Short mmCIF file of C-alpha atoms in Angstrom, two decimals:
data_model
loop_
_atom_site.label_atom_id
_atom_site.label_comp_id
_atom_site.label_asym_id
_atom_site.label_seq_id
_atom_site.Cartn_x
_atom_site.Cartn_y
_atom_site.Cartn_z
CA MET A 1 -8.10 14.06 -40.04
CA HIS A 2 -9.99 11.36 -38.10
CA LYS A 3 -7.25 11.26 -35.45
CA ILE A 4 -7.35 15.04 -35.07
CA ILE A 5 -11.12 15.02 -34.58
CA VAL A 6 -10.86 12.26 -31.97
CA ALA A 7 -8.15 14.19 -30.13
CA LEU A 8 -10.26 17.34 -30.09
CA ILE A 9 -13.28 15.44 -28.80
CA CYS A 10 -11.18 13.98 -25.97
CA LEU A 11 -9.78 17.39 -25.12
CA PHE A 12 -13.09 19.23 -24.99
CA SER A 13 -14.83 16.39 -23.16
CA PHE A 14 -12.24 16.56 -20.38
CA SER A 15 -13.65 17.70 -17.05
CA SER A 16 -11.24 20.50 -16.11
CA THR A 17 -12.51 21.08 -12.57
CA PHE A 18 -12.40 18.36 -9.96
CA ALA A 19 -12.89 18.14 -6.23
CA ASN A 20 -9.83 18.07 -4.01
CA GLU A 21 -9.58 16.85 -0.42
CA ILE A 22 -8.36 20.37 0.39
CA GLU A 23 -9.95 22.55 -2.28
CA THR A 24 -11.27 22.53 -5.86
CA THR A 25 -8.53 22.20 -8.46
CA THR A 26 -8.74 23.08 -12.14
CA LEU A 27 -6.89 21.50 -15.07
CA THR A 28 -7.00 22.86 -18.61
CA SER A 29 -6.16 19.50 -20.24
CA PRO A 30 -5.59 15.86 -19.28
CA PRO A 31 -2.34 15.58 -17.27
CA LYS A 32 0.72 14.30 -19.12
CA ARG A 33 3.55 15.03 -16.70
CA VAL A 34 2.71 13.96 -13.16
CA VAL A 35 4.83 13.98 -10.01
CA VAL A 36 3.72 11.65 -7.19
CA LEU A 37 4.77 12.14 -3.57
CA ASP A 38 3.21 9.03 -2.04
CA TRP A 39 4.26 5.43 -2.74
CA ALA A 40 0.75 3.95 -2.61
CA LEU A 41 -0.45 6.55 -5.10
CA ALA A 42 2.60 5.98 -7.33
CA GLU A 43 1.88 2.25 -7.23
CA THR A 44 -1.73 2.91 -8.19
CA LEU A 45 -0.81 5.12 -11.14
CA VAL A 46 1.72 2.66 -12.52
CA SER A 47 -0.80 -0.18 -12.12
CA ILE A 48 -3.22 1.59 -14.48
CA GLY A 49 -0.51 2.40 -17.02
CA VAL A 50 0.42 5.97 -16.06
CA LYS A 51 4.15 6.73 -16.00
CA PRO A 52 5.08 9.50 -13.54
CA VAL A 53 7.96 11.80 -14.39
CA GLY A 54 8.91 12.04 -10.72
CA VAL A 55 8.30 10.07 -7.51
CA ALA A 56 9.33 10.88 -3.94
CA ASP A 57 12.10 8.55 -2.75
CA ALA A 58 12.01 6.47 -5.93
CA LYS A 59 14.99 4.46 -4.65
CA GLY A 60 13.04 3.47 -1.55
CA TYR A 61 10.01 2.59 -3.69
CA ARG A 62 12.10 0.17 -5.71
CA GLN A 63 13.33 -1.49 -2.50
CA TRP A 64 10.13 -1.63 -0.44
CA VAL A 65 7.24 -1.49 -2.92
CA GLU A 66 9.03 -3.01 -5.91
CA ILE A 67 5.84 -4.13 -7.72
CA PRO A 68 4.61 -2.61 -9.98
CA LYS A 69 8.04 -1.51 -11.12
CA LEU A 70 8.80 2.15 -11.69
CA PRO A 71 10.14 3.04 -15.14
CA GLN A 72 13.87 3.79 -15.04
CA SER A 73 13.13 7.26 -16.38
CA VAL A 74 11.37 8.30 -13.16
CA VAL A 75 13.23 11.06 -11.30
CA ASP A 76 13.66 10.82 -7.53
CA VAL A 77 12.28 14.11 -6.16
CA GLY A 78 13.47 13.82 -2.57
CA SER A 79 11.94 12.30 0.53
CA ARG A 80 8.24 11.63 1.03
CA THR A 81 8.15 13.95 4.05
CA GLU A 82 10.31 16.72 2.58
CA PRO A 83 10.15 16.62 -1.23
CA ASN A 84 12.61 18.74 -3.21
CA LEU A 85 10.38 21.58 -4.43
CA GLU A 86 13.06 23.03 -6.70
CA LEU A 87 13.61 19.71 -8.45
CA ILE A 88 9.86 19.19 -8.81
CA ALA A 89 9.57 22.61 -10.46
CA GLN A 90 12.38 21.73 -12.87
CA LEU A 91 10.38 18.74 -14.07
CA LYS A 92 7.58 21.12 -15.14
CA PRO A 93 4.70 18.86 -14.06
CA ASP A 94 1.15 19.64 -15.11
CA LEU A 95 -0.12 17.77 -12.01
CA ILE A 96 1.25 16.87 -8.58
CA ILE A 97 -0.39 14.07 -6.60
CA ALA A 98 0.08 13.66 -2.86
CA SER A 99 -1.72 12.52 0.28
CA ASN A 100 -2.95 14.84 3.00
CA HIS A 101 0.10 13.93 5.04
CA LEU A 102 1.82 16.66 2.99
CA SER A 103 -0.94 19.21 3.61
CA LEU A 104 1.55 21.61 5.23
CA VAL A 105 3.31 22.14 1.90
CA TYR A 106 0.15 22.03 -0.22
CA GLN A 107 0.24 25.74 -1.05
CA GLN A 108 3.89 25.55 -2.06
CA LEU A 109 3.19 22.57 -4.29
CA SER A 110 0.18 24.30 -5.82
CA LYS A 111 2.40 27.20 -6.89
CA ILE A 112 4.40 24.73 -8.99
CA ALA A 113 1.44 22.90 -10.56
CA PRO A 114 -2.17 21.96 -9.79
CA THR A 115 -2.00 19.58 -6.84
CA LYS A 116 -4.48 16.79 -6.19
CA ILE A 117 -4.78 15.18 -2.76
CA TYR A 118 -5.77 11.52 -2.34
CA THR A 119 -5.45 9.78 1.03
CA ILE A 120 -5.64 6.02 1.48
CA TYR A 121 -4.65 5.96 5.16
CA ASP A 122 -6.83 8.21 7.30
CA ASN A 123 -8.86 8.21 10.50
CA ASN A 124 -11.65 6.22 8.83
CA LYS A 125 -9.30 3.22 8.91
CA SER A 126 -10.63 1.75 5.67
CA PRO A 127 -7.53 1.58 3.44
CA TYR A 128 -8.85 -1.15 1.13
CA LEU A 129 -12.07 0.71 0.37
CA ASN A 130 -10.12 3.96 -0.01
CA ALA A 131 -7.65 2.29 -2.36
CA LYS A 132 -10.47 1.00 -4.59
CA ARG A 133 -12.17 4.40 -4.66
CA ILE A 134 -8.94 6.24 -5.43
CA THR A 135 -7.93 3.77 -8.13
CA LEU A 136 -11.21 4.42 -9.93
CA ALA A 137 -10.86 8.18 -9.44
CA LEU A 138 -7.36 8.20 -10.91
CA GLY A 139 -8.56 6.06 -13.78
CA LYS A 140 -11.17 8.66 -14.59
CA LEU A 141 -8.73 11.55 -14.22
CA PHE A 142 -6.17 10.01 -16.56
CA HIS A 143 -8.72 8.59 -19.03
CA ARG A 144 -7.82 5.06 -17.95
CA SER A 145 -11.08 3.91 -16.42
CA LYS A 146 -10.89 0.57 -18.22
CA GLN A 147 -7.50 -0.18 -16.67
CA ALA A 148 -8.62 1.02 -13.23
CA ASN A 149 -11.75 -1.13 -13.32
CA SER A 150 -9.59 -4.08 -14.32
CA VAL A 151 -7.25 -3.60 -11.33
CA VAL A 152 -10.23 -3.39 -8.96
CA SER A 153 -11.88 -6.48 -10.47
CA GLU A 154 -8.65 -8.48 -10.41
CA THR A 155 -8.11 -7.59 -6.75
CA GLU A 156 -11.62 -8.65 -5.78
CA GLN A 157 -11.21 -11.93 -7.69
CA VAL A 158 -7.86 -12.69 -6.04
CA LEU A 159 -9.40 -12.22 -2.59
CA LYS A 160 -12.39 -14.37 -3.51
CA ASP A 161 -10.24 -17.18 -4.91
CA ASP A 162 -7.80 -17.15 -2.00
CA LYS A 163 -10.64 -17.14 0.53
CA ARG A 164 -12.02 -20.29 -1.10
CA VAL A 165 -8.63 -22.03 -0.95
CA ILE A 166 -8.08 -21.03 2.69
CA GLN A 167 -11.50 -22.40 3.63
CA GLU A 168 -11.04 -25.62 1.66
CA LYS A 169 -7.74 -26.25 3.45
CA GLY A 170 -9.28 -25.45 6.84
CA LYS A 171 -6.78 -22.67 7.47
CA ASN A 172 -9.39 -20.19 8.69
CA ASN A 173 -9.99 -22.04 11.95
CA LYS A 174 -7.26 -20.27 13.93
CA PRO A 175 -6.99 -16.50 14.46
CA VAL A 176 -4.00 -14.66 13.04
CA LEU A 177 -1.60 -12.06 14.37
CA PHE A 178 0.33 -9.84 11.94
CA VAL A 179 3.75 -8.86 13.27
CA ARG A 180 6.68 -6.81 12.00
CA PHE A 181 9.94 -6.94 13.97
CA ILE A 182 11.49 -3.51 14.50
CA ASN A 183 14.37 -4.77 16.63
CA ASP A 184 15.11 -7.60 19.07
CA ASN A 185 12.78 -6.16 21.69
CA THR A 186 10.04 -4.40 19.72
CA VAL A 187 7.37 -5.36 17.21
CA ARG A 188 4.54 -3.68 15.39
CA ILE A 189 1.25 -5.55 15.51
CA HIS A 190 -1.16 -4.65 12.71
CA GLY A 191 -4.88 -4.36 13.38
CA LYS A 192 -7.77 -2.07 12.50
CA GLY A 193 -6.76 0.41 9.80
CA ALA A 194 -3.96 -1.75 8.41
CA LEU A 195 -4.14 -2.87 4.80
CA ILE A 196 -3.31 -6.44 5.75
CA ASN A 197 -6.16 -6.41 8.27
CA SER A 198 -8.56 -5.61 5.42
CA VAL A 199 -7.03 -8.42 3.39
CA ALA A 200 -7.46 -10.88 6.25
CA SER A 201 -11.09 -9.91 6.71
CA ALA A 202 -11.83 -10.33 2.99
CA MET A 203 -10.15 -13.76 3.08
CA GLY A 204 -12.30 -14.93 5.98
CA LEU A 205 -9.45 -14.79 8.51
CA THR A 206 -9.83 -13.38 12.02
CA ASN A 207 -7.22 -10.93 13.26
CA VAL A 208 -6.88 -11.54 16.99
CA TRP A 209 -5.41 -8.06 17.61
CA THR A 210 -8.31 -5.81 18.63
CA LYS A 211 -6.45 -3.18 20.65
CA PRO A 212 -6.28 0.47 19.53
CA THR A 213 -4.03 1.24 16.56
CA ASN A 214 -2.58 4.42 15.11
CA LEU A 215 -3.47 6.11 11.82
CA TRP A 216 -1.50 3.50 9.89
CA GLY A 217 -3.19 0.58 11.63
CA PHE A 218 -0.47 -0.72 13.93
CA THR A 219 0.48 -0.76 17.61
CA THR A 220 4.10 -0.86 18.82
CA VAL A 221 4.68 -3.26 21.71
CA GLY A 222 7.39 -5.36 23.31
CA VAL A 223 8.07 -8.88 22.08
CA PRO A 224 6.82 -10.46 25.37
CA VAL A 225 3.28 -9.30 24.47
CA LEU A 226 3.21 -12.04 21.83
CA ALA A 227 3.04 -14.59 24.64
CA GLN A 228 -0.60 -13.57 25.15
CA TYR A 229 -1.50 -14.89 21.67
CA GLN A 230 0.11 -18.32 21.58
CA ASP A 231 -2.92 -20.01 20.01
CA ALA A 232 -2.75 -17.79 16.91
CA ASN A 233 -1.05 -18.24 13.57
CA ILE A 234 1.77 -15.68 13.58
CA VAL A 235 2.34 -13.94 10.26
CA ILE A 236 5.64 -12.07 10.16
CA LEU A 237 5.78 -9.23 7.69
CA GLY A 238 9.16 -9.69 6.09
CA PRO A 239 11.79 -9.58 5.17
CA LEU A 240 13.66 -10.45 8.35
CA SER A 241 17.26 -9.30 8.46
CA SER A 242 19.99 -11.88 9.09
CA GLN A 243 20.41 -10.36 12.55
CA GLN A 244 16.70 -10.78 13.31
CA LYS A 245 16.74 -14.38 12.10
CA THR A 246 19.73 -15.15 14.33
CA PHE A 247 18.01 -13.51 17.29
CA LEU A 248 14.86 -15.59 16.85
CA GLN A 249 16.82 -18.80 16.43
CA HIS A 250 18.56 -18.26 19.77
CA SER A 251 15.80 -16.53 21.75
CA ALA A 252 14.63 -18.68 24.64
CA LEU A 253 11.43 -16.65 24.95
CA TRP A 254 10.59 -16.95 21.26
CA ASN A 255 11.31 -20.67 21.06
CA ALA A 256 9.20 -21.32 24.15
CA MET A 257 6.12 -19.92 22.42
CA LYS A 258 3.40 -22.42 21.57
CA PHE A 259 3.04 -21.08 18.01
CA VAL A 260 6.75 -21.75 17.39
CA LYS A 261 6.55 -25.29 18.76
CA GLN A 262 3.46 -25.99 16.64
CA ASP A 263 5.09 -24.59 13.49
CA SER A 264 2.45 -21.88 13.23
CA VAL A 265 4.79 -19.06 12.23
CA TYR A 266 4.73 -17.82 8.64
CA THR A 267 7.02 -15.21 7.11
CA LEU A 268 5.91 -13.16 4.11
CA PRO A 269 8.29 -11.62 1.56
CA ALA A 270 8.75 -7.87 1.27
CA ILE A 271 5.36 -6.29 0.53
CA TRP A 272 4.68 -2.61 1.13
CA THR A 273 2.57 -2.48 4.27
CA PHE A 274 1.00 0.88 3.43
CA GLY A 275 0.26 0.32 -0.23
CA GLY A 276 -2.69 0.02 -2.59
CA LEU A 277 -4.52 -2.69 -4.50
CA ILE A 278 -1.46 -4.40 -5.94
CA ASP A 279 -0.24 -4.93 -2.37
CA VAL A 280 -3.69 -6.29 -1.45
CA GLN A 281 -3.25 -8.89 -4.17
CA ARG A 282 0.28 -9.75 -3.09
CA PHE A 283 -0.66 -10.04 0.59
CA SER A 284 -3.57 -12.33 -0.26
CA GLN A 285 -1.55 -14.53 -2.60
CA ASN A 286 1.41 -14.85 -0.25
CA ILE A 287 -0.70 -15.56 2.84
CA THR A 288 -2.47 -18.30 0.90
CA LYS A 289 0.81 -19.72 -0.34
CA ALA A 290 2.31 -19.70 3.17
CA PHE A 291 -0.72 -21.25 4.85
CA THR A 292 -1.29 -23.97 2.26
CA HIS A 293 2.30 -24.56 1.07
CA LEU A 294 1.14 -24.18 -2.54
#
């Protein structure tokens, strides 16, 4: 009887109407079956103990995001840009969660189930702050505020601890440049609006890239542009393919760079560049490990 009363209290205390980035959405009960169409949002849900029934491109998530791990029961519901609406409907979700990058299919999704929009990467270019806010909002929505607060607190503590280590080791004296190799001739350089830029700032590091960036916080340039930043620590966002490693080993231009000669190039493992708070923690920890050889 006590358990029944508690369940009824939880049900009737549930706030059934909540604000949406597009419109107001109403739920009649706490969501149990949720489909997520954005990897950063899927990561956030799993980090607070919510198991989605479906995730867009779950196979890609397991390769690129990896942590936190998706349960094996999660159904892959198609690509993140063109989710399989029929398959989503078959899962009978009571809530669909997506970012505003799928706003064009919002009405179609809403016909399947109430659809909630959360966007970490937007024109405000504050992904870390957005990720914290959205983590807390999802915690409230799924009655997991304790877990959400814990993830936020852990992230803040990781950044604080790693900043202290970086400063103690004197590794904050040189600016940094965050680079991802696309091919032998092209790189993405991450600056304002990138998650790793927020991480660097919180760690007391200075990102030397101040040129305009796109919505996701990066600029695509040719490899020779790196020659303008030879006094920086170069952080390569990995993993590098075997072909890319071979190219760098034999590239006269690359090996002539001052940062290569001074052993100021650091390669990070695979971490999802456009993720949430778990990726903030992993970026911070791996930058610290690379810089201090801990």
